[in-house]
Amino acid sequence: MAQIVDSYSETNATDNSSSTIGQSFTGDGGTLNSAKFYLQKDGSPTGNLYAKIYAHSGTFGTSSVPTGSALATSDAVDASTISTSSALVTFTFTGANKITLTNATKYVVVFENSVSSFPNYILAYRDGVSPTHSGNYSFYSGSWTADSGIDLVFYVYKDDATTTTSSTTSSSTSSSTSSISTTTARAVIKVSKPNKDVLTSTSTDDFYIDSNYPLLKVHSFGTFSFAINSESVTINHNLGYRPYVLVFSKYVTESGGTTSVSNELYQHDWFVGGATTFWWGYTKIYTNKLKIVVGQTNAASPTTQVTGFYYIFKDEV
Amino acid sequence: MTSVMKVSKPTYDVLTADNSNLSFNSELATHSIYNIVTVSKSSAVTSATYTHNLGFVPKVWIFLDTNDIDGYFYQRIPTYVDSSTNYLDYYVNSTQITILSNATGTAYNFRVVIFTRSANP
């Protein structure tokens, strides 16, 4: 029996569309099994319907759209078999289309509807009143357009995992008798903590490594220095999405009119409340840059330099 | 015998290298991502809660999801929102993540990143 990766229930349905439409969602490390849409037939459409999985582009939940060629295409569903009453319809992925939905990676599931033309339609239901799914809807009309005011009714399912055991070594590691578990659909690598069984432990906290869950990867790092009265420094990353970052800066205080900078580095965000002056250090993460801010409530900011360092990760939040 | 996995930096012997010269050491804390969710707080309340049910207190990073004239951005909490008096903070237990605001009147959206490892070493 397959398990749900992500979904938006048909109980939310308010209206429908006869276009090719999509909804962005988040992968959880599972192997793609199937997708469902809430469909209804008007008239007598003929031809095949498909579900497809695409890579994601844009800001998740706001401007998500599919990009590139389909990563996976379902088996065909005959439009003539769709009921004239709304019902969930399953689209099954088989063979090479049973892709891995990488954990925390954004995707778009698309209902490809090329059979609808007046007066014969396949209608897919959506929520155009109070959408609450974390992703967003998109539709195709020559190109893809996002609409954050709509969510498509959908389900994406993954295979149930089963395990066998094998072992391997690498010339660049000091691994000894590591236990590695593999699924029948794909391979995973796990390293358990001492006294924890790598094959039977169920808590994620029992593992040092579980390849079902991605590690953060460093994109770039560096140092910065700016005068407090300029309040900020901008660091461009141009990743096209908002990544994880770590920022540390010196800590600024003022006493008796004298500004001082700490020897220690403090992780953003930090805040200091004095008798009359507040100080803060924080970082704004945009899709193309970081803005590192150190400032104060006192308009007469000093020219004292504040320094620090940053890490920008490749992974999108 | 405890199994470990290490990968050394170039030119360093993986069997003798100090931790600072390793690219990876399975015995050291790693930031693997368990899940990322969006949590919203309405303007009528001062808190929002997400149930993770992991059975331990996970490490989390929480970002305020908002925008200004430069576009949409994330800002990690705890923080004062745009140097105002609106303060955002959070706490975590073995089942839930609770995000706190010191005042009502403003709705906020948050990106909550939950890691696979406990906040306790």
Short mmCIF file of C-alpha atoms in Angstrom, two decimals:
data_model
loop_
_atom_site.label_atom_id
_atom_site.label_comp_id
_atom_site.label_asym_id
_atom_site.label_seq_id
_atom_site.Cartn_x
_atom_site.Cartn_y
_atom_site.Cartn_z
CA MET A 1 0.00 0.00 0.00
CA ALA A 2 1.45 3.40 -1.00
CA GLN A 3 1.98 6.27 1.42
CA ILE A 4 1.17 9.94 0.93
CA VAL A 5 4.06 12.28 0.11
CA ASP A 6 1.95 15.42 -0.08
CA SER A 7 -1.67 16.24 -0.75
CA TYR A 8 -4.50 18.76 -0.74
CA SER A 9 -7.86 17.20 0.02
CA GLU A 10 -10.91 17.18 -2.21
CA THR A 11 -12.87 18.55 0.78
CA ASN A 12 -11.35 21.93 -0.15
CA ALA A 13 -12.67 21.91 -3.72
CA THR A 14 -14.61 25.01 -4.80
CA ASP A 15 -14.33 25.10 -8.59
CA ASN A 16 -12.59 23.38 -11.49
CA SER A 17 -10.48 23.83 -14.62
CA SER A 18 -10.31 22.10 -17.99
CA SER A 19 -6.71 23.18 -18.63
CA THR A 20 -3.37 21.51 -18.04
CA ILE A 21 -2.63 22.54 -14.47
CA GLY A 22 -0.13 21.89 -11.71
CA GLN A 23 0.58 22.21 -7.99
CA SER A 24 3.96 22.53 -6.33
CA PHE A 25 4.80 20.20 -3.47
CA THR A 26 7.75 18.95 -1.43
CA GLY A 27 9.46 15.57 -1.84
CA ASP A 28 10.18 13.41 1.22
CA GLY A 29 12.78 10.94 -0.04
CA GLY A 30 10.30 8.32 -1.22
CA THR A 31 9.99 6.53 -4.56
CA LEU A 32 7.17 7.92 -6.69
CA ASN A 33 4.22 5.52 -6.85
CA SER A 34 1.14 7.39 -8.09
CA ALA A 35 -0.79 10.64 -8.16
CA LYS A 36 -4.49 11.40 -7.84
CA PHE A 37 -6.63 14.28 -9.04
CA TYR A 38 -10.30 14.99 -8.35
CA LEU A 39 -11.89 14.74 -11.80
CA GLN A 40 -15.24 14.84 -13.51
CA LYS A 41 -16.34 14.40 -17.11
CA ASP A 42 -18.69 16.69 -19.06
CA GLY A 43 -19.84 15.48 -22.46
CA SER A 44 -17.83 12.73 -24.15
CA PRO A 45 -14.12 13.59 -24.27
CA THR A 46 -11.77 11.02 -25.77
CA GLY A 47 -8.03 10.54 -25.55
CA ASN A 48 -5.47 9.93 -22.84
CA LEU A 49 -4.82 11.82 -19.61
CA TYR A 50 -1.49 11.87 -17.77
CA ALA A 51 0.06 12.95 -14.51
CA LYS A 52 3.59 14.30 -14.77
CA ILE A 53 6.25 15.40 -12.30
CA TYR A 54 8.40 18.40 -13.12
CA ALA A 55 11.29 20.20 -11.50
CA HIS A 56 10.28 23.36 -9.68
CA SER A 57 11.05 26.96 -10.56
CA GLY A 58 10.13 30.18 -8.78
CA THR A 59 9.34 30.91 -5.14
CA PHE A 60 7.59 27.96 -3.52
CA GLY A 61 4.06 28.79 -2.51
CA THR A 62 4.01 32.06 -4.42
CA SER A 63 5.27 31.69 -8.00
CA SER A 64 5.95 27.98 -8.41
CA VAL A 65 5.87 26.75 -12.00
CA PRO A 66 7.13 23.60 -13.73
CA THR A 67 10.44 23.84 -15.53
CA GLY A 68 12.22 21.70 -18.10
CA SER A 69 11.09 18.34 -19.42
CA ALA A 70 8.93 16.04 -17.33
CA LEU A 71 10.93 14.05 -14.78
CA ALA A 72 8.28 11.34 -14.75
CA THR A 73 5.13 10.52 -16.76
CA SER A 74 2.33 8.29 -15.55
CA ASP A 75 0.65 5.51 -17.42
CA ALA A 76 -2.20 6.80 -19.56
CA VAL A 77 -5.74 7.05 -18.22
CA ASP A 78 -8.50 6.85 -20.82
CA ALA A 79 -10.65 10.00 -20.61
CA SER A 80 -13.76 8.02 -21.48
CA THR A 81 -13.43 6.10 -18.21
CA ILE A 82 -13.76 9.26 -16.09
CA SER A 83 -17.06 9.51 -14.22
CA THR A 84 -19.63 12.26 -14.76
CA SER A 85 -19.59 12.66 -10.96
CA SER A 86 -16.46 14.05 -9.33
CA ALA A 87 -14.12 11.36 -7.98
CA LEU A 88 -10.45 10.81 -7.22
CA VAL A 89 -8.66 9.24 -10.20
CA THR A 90 -5.34 7.42 -9.84
CA PHE A 91 -2.40 7.87 -12.22
CA THR A 92 0.25 5.18 -11.76
CA PHE A 93 3.97 5.62 -12.38
CA THR A 94 5.87 2.55 -13.54
CA GLY A 95 9.37 1.50 -14.61
CA ALA A 96 11.84 4.33 -15.15
CA ASN A 97 9.15 6.85 -14.15
CA LYS A 98 9.30 5.68 -10.53
CA ILE A 99 11.72 8.45 -9.66
CA THR A 100 13.03 9.38 -6.24
CA LEU A 101 11.34 12.46 -4.79
CA THR A 102 14.34 13.87 -2.96
CA ASN A 103 13.57 14.95 0.59
CA ALA A 104 12.93 18.69 0.98
CA THR A 105 13.19 19.25 -2.81
CA LYS A 106 10.35 21.10 -4.46
CA TYR A 107 8.50 19.61 -7.43
CA VAL A 108 5.38 20.34 -9.46
CA VAL A 109 2.77 17.64 -10.14
CA VAL A 110 0.92 18.35 -13.37
CA PHE A 111 -2.43 17.10 -14.59
CA GLU A 112 -1.98 17.04 -18.35
CA ASN A 113 -5.38 17.62 -19.95
CA SER A 114 -5.08 17.69 -23.73
CA VAL A 115 -8.47 16.13 -24.42
CA SER A 116 -10.79 18.98 -23.42
CA SER A 117 -12.50 21.01 -26.13
CA PHE A 118 -16.02 22.36 -26.43
CA PRO A 119 -18.40 20.68 -25.52
CA ASN A 120 -16.42 17.75 -24.14
CA TYR A 121 -14.35 18.36 -21.03
CA ILE A 122 -12.40 16.71 -18.25
CA LEU A 123 -12.60 18.98 -15.22
CA ALA A 124 -10.04 18.95 -12.41
CA TYR A 125 -11.15 20.40 -9.08
CA ARG A 126 -9.27 23.04 -7.14
CA ASP A 127 -9.69 25.50 -4.25
CA GLY A 128 -10.04 29.05 -5.48
CA VAL A 129 -11.50 30.48 -2.24
CA SER A 130 -9.30 29.67 0.77
CA PRO A 131 -6.18 27.84 -0.41
CA THR A 132 -3.96 26.68 2.44
CA HIS A 133 -1.48 24.30 0.86
CA SER A 134 2.16 25.35 1.22
CA GLY A 135 2.71 25.15 -2.53
CA ASN A 136 0.80 26.99 -5.24
CA TYR A 137 -1.20 26.36 -8.39
CA SER A 138 -0.08 26.98 -11.96
CA PHE A 139 -1.72 26.64 -15.35
CA TYR A 140 -0.48 26.20 -18.90
CA SER A 141 -1.60 28.48 -21.73
CA GLY A 142 1.32 28.54 -24.14
CA SER A 143 3.59 28.96 -21.13
CA TRP A 144 3.24 28.36 -17.40
CA THR A 145 1.67 30.96 -15.13
CA ALA A 146 1.55 30.73 -11.34
CA ASP A 147 -1.47 31.67 -9.22
CA SER A 148 -0.93 31.78 -5.47
CA GLY A 149 -4.66 32.31 -4.89
CA ILE A 150 -5.54 28.75 -5.95
CA ASP A 151 -4.54 25.26 -4.83
CA LEU A 152 -5.16 22.14 -6.90
CA VAL A 153 -6.75 19.08 -5.27
CA PHE A 154 -4.06 16.42 -5.55
CA TYR A 155 -2.34 13.49 -3.90
CA VAL A 156 1.20 12.25 -4.55
CA TYR A 157 2.08 8.79 -3.23
CA LYS A 158 5.33 6.94 -2.65
CA ASP A 159 6.16 3.23 -2.47
CA ASP A 160 6.32 1.51 0.87
CA ALA A 161 10.01 0.85 1.60
CA THR A 162 11.38 -2.66 2.14
CA THR A 163 14.98 -3.46 3.09
CA THR A 164 17.80 -5.82 2.33
CA THR A 165 21.40 -5.57 3.53
CA SER A 166 24.74 -5.22 1.82
CA SER A 167 28.06 -3.52 2.60
CA THR A 168 30.67 -1.50 0.81
CA THR A 169 33.87 0.42 1.45
CA SER A 170 35.44 3.51 -0.08
CA SER A 171 39.10 4.37 -0.57
CA SER A 172 38.57 7.82 0.94
CA THR A 173 36.96 6.67 4.20
CA SER A 174 37.98 4.84 7.33
CA SER A 175 34.73 2.93 7.54
CA SER A 176 34.98 -0.59 8.95
CA THR A 177 32.00 -2.87 9.34
CA SER A 178 29.41 -0.26 8.44
CA SER A 179 25.91 -1.56 7.98
CA ILE A 180 24.15 -0.26 4.95
CA SER A 181 20.49 -0.85 4.26
CA THR A 182 19.02 -0.85 0.78
CA THR A 183 15.44 -0.75 -0.43
CA THR A 184 14.08 -2.78 -3.27
CA ALA A 185 13.45 0.47 -5.19
CA ARG A 186 16.71 2.32 -4.52
CA ALA A 187 19.81 2.33 -2.33
CA VAL A 188 20.21 4.33 0.86
CA ILE A 189 23.12 4.77 3.22
CA LYS A 190 22.62 4.81 6.98
CA VAL A 191 25.07 4.94 9.87
CA SER A 192 23.50 4.40 13.27
CA LYS A 193 24.66 5.67 16.65
CA PRO A 194 26.32 3.22 19.05
CA ASN A 195 23.91 0.60 20.42
CA LYS A 196 21.29 1.46 17.82
CA ASP A 197 20.30 -1.12 15.22
CA VAL A 198 20.74 0.39 11.76
CA LEU A 199 18.07 -1.91 10.29
CA THR A 200 15.34 -1.56 12.89
CA SER A 201 15.74 1.86 14.48
CA THR A 202 12.89 4.16 13.56
CA SER A 203 13.88 7.46 15.16
CA THR A 204 15.82 9.85 12.97
CA ASP A 205 17.82 10.77 16.08
CA ASP A 206 19.28 7.22 16.14
CA PHE A 207 21.36 7.90 13.02
CA TYR A 208 24.48 9.91 12.26
CA ILE A 209 23.72 9.59 8.57
CA ASP A 210 20.52 8.72 6.71
CA SER A 211 20.68 9.50 3.01
CA ASN A 212 16.88 9.88 2.97
CA TYR A 213 17.50 13.23 4.63
CA PRO A 214 19.80 15.68 2.83
CA LEU A 215 22.83 17.31 4.41
CA LEU A 216 23.41 21.01 4.02
CA LYS A 217 26.04 21.76 1.39
CA VAL A 218 28.20 24.88 1.38
CA HIS A 219 27.83 27.13 -1.67
CA SER A 220 30.16 29.93 -0.60
CA PHE A 221 31.60 31.63 2.43
CA GLY A 222 33.48 34.78 3.25
CA THR A 223 34.07 37.67 5.60
CA PHE A 224 32.66 41.18 5.74
CA SER A 225 33.44 44.53 7.32
CA PHE A 226 31.46 47.75 7.28
CA ALA A 227 31.03 50.94 9.27
CA ILE A 228 28.04 50.88 11.61
CA ASN A 229 26.76 54.21 10.27
CA SER A 230 26.33 52.58 6.85
CA GLU A 231 24.14 50.00 8.61
CA SER A 232 24.50 47.11 6.21
CA VAL A 233 26.49 45.18 3.64
CA THR A 234 25.10 43.29 0.64
CA ILE A 235 26.50 39.95 -0.47
CA ASN A 236 25.26 38.62 -3.82
CA HIS A 237 24.71 34.89 -4.31
CA ASN A 238 22.41 34.86 -7.40
CA LEU A 239 21.10 31.35 -6.65
CA GLY A 240 17.58 32.29 -7.74
CA TYR A 241 16.08 31.03 -4.48
CA ARG A 242 16.41 31.79 -0.78
CA PRO A 243 19.13 29.51 0.66
CA TYR A 244 20.17 28.59 4.16
CA VAL A 245 22.79 30.93 5.58
CA LEU A 246 24.79 31.28 8.77
CA VAL A 247 26.05 34.75 9.68
CA PHE A 248 28.16 35.77 12.63
CA SER A 249 29.16 39.35 13.48
CA LYS A 250 30.81 41.29 16.25
CA TYR A 251 28.45 42.48 18.95
CA VAL A 252 28.07 46.22 19.41
CA THR A 253 27.25 48.13 22.59
CA GLU A 254 27.39 51.71 23.77
CA SER A 255 28.15 53.06 27.22
CA GLY A 256 28.52 56.70 28.24
CA GLY A 257 28.61 57.74 24.60
CA THR A 258 31.42 55.32 23.75
CA THR A 259 30.75 52.58 21.20
CA SER A 260 32.55 49.30 21.64
CA VAL A 261 32.74 46.16 19.55
CA SER A 262 33.04 42.72 21.15
CA ASN A 263 35.94 40.37 20.60
CA GLU A 264 33.50 37.51 20.26
CA LEU A 265 31.30 36.77 17.28
CA TYR A 266 27.56 36.32 17.71
CA GLN A 267 25.22 34.47 15.40
CA HIS A 268 22.54 36.51 13.67
CA ASP A 269 19.97 37.50 14.72
CA TRP A 270 21.12 39.21 17.95
CA PHE A 271 19.67 42.13 19.87
CA VAL A 272 20.87 44.31 22.73
CA GLY A 273 18.61 46.63 24.69
CA GLY A 274 20.35 49.46 26.51
CA ALA A 275 18.96 52.25 28.67
CA THR A 276 18.27 54.51 25.71
CA THR A 277 19.69 52.76 22.66
CA PHE A 278 18.82 49.43 21.09
CA TRP A 279 21.35 47.55 18.95
CA TRP A 280 20.66 44.73 16.55
CA GLY A 281 22.35 42.41 14.11
CA TYR A 282 20.25 40.51 11.62
CA THR A 283 20.35 39.08 8.11
CA LYS A 284 17.77 39.26 5.35
CA ILE A 285 17.95 36.36 2.86
CA TYR A 286 16.72 37.23 -0.65
CA THR A 287 16.69 35.10 -3.81
CA ASN A 288 19.79 36.87 -5.14
CA LYS A 289 21.56 38.37 -2.13
CA LEU A 290 22.05 38.65 1.59
CA LYS A 291 21.67 41.92 3.42
CA ILE A 292 23.62 41.85 6.69
CA VAL A 293 22.48 44.60 9.03
CA VAL A 294 24.05 45.97 12.19
CA GLY A 295 22.36 49.08 13.47
CA GLN A 296 20.96 51.04 16.37
CA THR A 297 18.09 53.26 17.32
CA ASN A 298 20.39 56.27 17.80
CA ALA A 299 20.45 58.35 14.64
CA ALA A 300 24.01 59.46 15.35
CA SER A 301 25.58 56.13 14.38
CA PRO A 302 29.32 55.89 14.82
CA THR A 303 31.80 54.97 12.11
CA THR A 304 33.04 52.01 14.12
CA GLN A 305 33.74 48.97 11.93
CA VAL A 306 31.87 45.76 12.56
CA THR A 307 33.25 42.53 11.12
CA GLY A 308 32.03 38.97 10.73
CA PHE A 309 31.73 35.98 8.42
CA TYR A 310 29.03 34.11 6.56
CA TYR A 311 28.24 30.73 5.02
CA ILE A 312 25.73 30.39 2.20
CA PHE A 313 24.44 26.86 1.59
CA LYS A 314 23.31 25.44 -1.72
CA ASP A 315 20.08 24.16 -0.22
CA GLU A 316 16.88 26.10 -0.55
CA VAL A 317 14.83 26.81 2.54
CA MET B 1 33.32 -1.87 17.82
CA THR B 2 31.67 1.34 16.71
CA SER B 3 31.50 1.97 12.96
CA VAL B 4 32.39 5.41 11.70
CA MET B 5 32.64 7.03 8.31
CA LYS B 6 35.18 9.77 7.64
CA VAL B 7 36.23 11.71 4.56
CA SER B 8 39.40 13.77 4.82
CA LYS B 9 40.29 17.01 3.06
CA PRO B 10 42.80 16.76 0.22
CA THR B 11 46.37 15.83 1.31
CA TYR B 12 45.24 14.76 4.82
CA ASP B 13 45.39 11.16 6.03
CA VAL B 14 41.85 10.16 6.95
CA LEU B 15 43.10 7.83 9.70
CA THR B 16 45.12 10.46 11.54
CA ALA B 17 43.62 13.82 10.56
CA ASP B 18 42.24 16.15 13.20
CA ASN B 19 38.50 16.80 12.96
CA SER B 20 39.23 20.28 11.55
CA ASN B 21 40.87 18.55 8.54
CA LEU B 22 37.95 16.25 7.80
CA SER B 23 35.25 17.09 5.26
CA PHE B 24 32.96 14.66 7.01
CA ASN B 25 32.90 12.69 10.27
CA SER B 26 29.83 10.62 11.00
CA GLU B 27 30.41 10.96 14.75
CA LEU B 28 30.05 14.73 14.67
CA ALA B 29 26.73 16.53 14.55
CA THR B 30 25.43 16.92 11.02
CA HIS B 31 22.61 19.09 9.79
CA SER B 32 20.38 16.64 7.95
CA ILE B 33 16.97 18.03 7.15
CA TYR B 34 13.97 16.04 8.35
CA ASN B 35 11.25 18.32 7.07
CA ILE B 36 10.48 21.91 6.08
CA VAL B 37 7.00 23.29 6.70
CA THR B 38 5.19 26.59 6.46
CA VAL B 39 3.53 27.80 9.65
CA SER B 40 1.23 30.81 9.73
CA LYS B 41 0.23 33.02 12.67
CA SER B 42 -2.89 35.11 12.26
CA SER B 43 -3.09 38.70 13.41
CA ALA B 44 -5.56 37.75 16.17
CA VAL B 45 -3.20 35.54 18.18
CA THR B 46 0.27 35.67 19.71
CA SER B 47 1.43 32.15 18.91
CA ALA B 48 1.39 29.41 16.31
CA THR B 49 2.12 25.73 16.85
CA TYR B 50 3.39 22.92 14.64
CA THR B 51 3.21 19.30 15.80
CA HIS B 52 6.23 17.23 14.78
CA ASN B 53 5.71 14.22 17.10
CA LEU B 54 9.35 13.10 16.74
CA GLY B 55 9.49 11.99 20.37
CA PHE B 56 12.65 14.06 20.98
CA VAL B 57 13.50 17.76 20.86
CA PRO B 58 14.87 18.36 17.37
CA LYS B 59 17.17 21.13 16.27
CA VAL B 60 15.18 23.67 14.31
CA TRP B 61 15.78 26.82 12.34
CA ILE B 62 12.84 29.15 11.90
CA PHE B 63 12.67 31.94 9.35
CA LEU B 64 10.21 34.80 9.14
CA ASP B 65 8.93 34.86 5.53
CA THR B 66 8.20 38.46 4.60
CA ASN B 67 9.06 41.18 2.11
CA ASP B 68 10.19 44.75 1.70
CA ILE B 69 11.05 47.04 -1.20
CA ASP B 70 13.92 44.72 -2.16
CA GLY B 71 11.64 41.71 -2.49
CA TYR B 72 10.74 38.61 -0.46
CA PHE B 73 13.26 37.55 2.15
CA TYR B 74 13.76 35.18 5.08
CA GLN B 75 14.95 36.43 8.46
CA ARG B 76 15.84 33.98 11.17
CA ILE B 77 14.11 34.22 14.53
CA PRO B 78 14.36 35.13 17.41
CA THR B 79 14.34 38.66 16.09
CA TYR B 80 12.75 42.04 16.27
CA VAL B 81 10.83 42.55 13.04
CA ASP B 82 12.48 45.38 11.11
CA SER B 83 13.85 46.88 14.29
CA SER B 84 10.33 47.46 15.61
CA THR B 85 8.88 46.38 18.94
CA ASN B 86 7.38 43.24 17.36
CA TYR B 87 9.51 40.45 18.82
CA LEU B 88 9.37 36.88 17.52
CA ASP B 89 10.70 33.89 19.44
CA TYR B 90 10.06 30.14 19.68
CA TYR B 91 10.47 27.05 21.83
CA VAL B 92 10.56 23.34 21.05
CA ASN B 93 9.55 20.23 22.97
CA SER B 94 9.38 16.56 22.05
CA THR B 95 6.10 16.94 20.17
CA GLN B 96 5.63 20.54 19.14
CA ILE B 97 7.26 23.73 17.92
CA THR B 98 5.66 26.91 19.22
CA ILE B 99 6.32 30.30 17.65
CA LEU B 100 5.63 33.34 19.81
CA SER B 101 4.93 36.99 19.08
CA ASN B 102 4.83 39.62 21.80
CA ALA B 103 1.75 41.28 20.30
CA THR B 104 -1.29 40.70 18.13
CA GLY B 105 -2.19 42.83 15.14
CA THR B 106 0.15 41.36 12.52
CA ALA B 107 -0.08 38.08 10.64
CA TYR B 108 3.20 36.29 9.94
CA ASN B 109 4.31 33.34 7.84
CA PHE B 110 7.27 31.21 8.88
CA ARG B 111 9.45 28.56 7.25
CA VAL B 112 10.25 25.97 9.88
CA VAL B 113 13.25 23.72 9.18
CA ILE B 114 13.34 20.59 11.34
CA PHE B 115 16.59 18.63 11.51
CA THR B 116 16.87 14.89 12.09
CA ARG B 117 19.03 15.17 15.18
CA SER B 118 18.14 16.10 18.72
CA ALA B 119 19.03 19.49 20.13
CA ASN B 120 20.56 17.52 23.02
CA PRO B 121 24.08 16.28 22.18
#
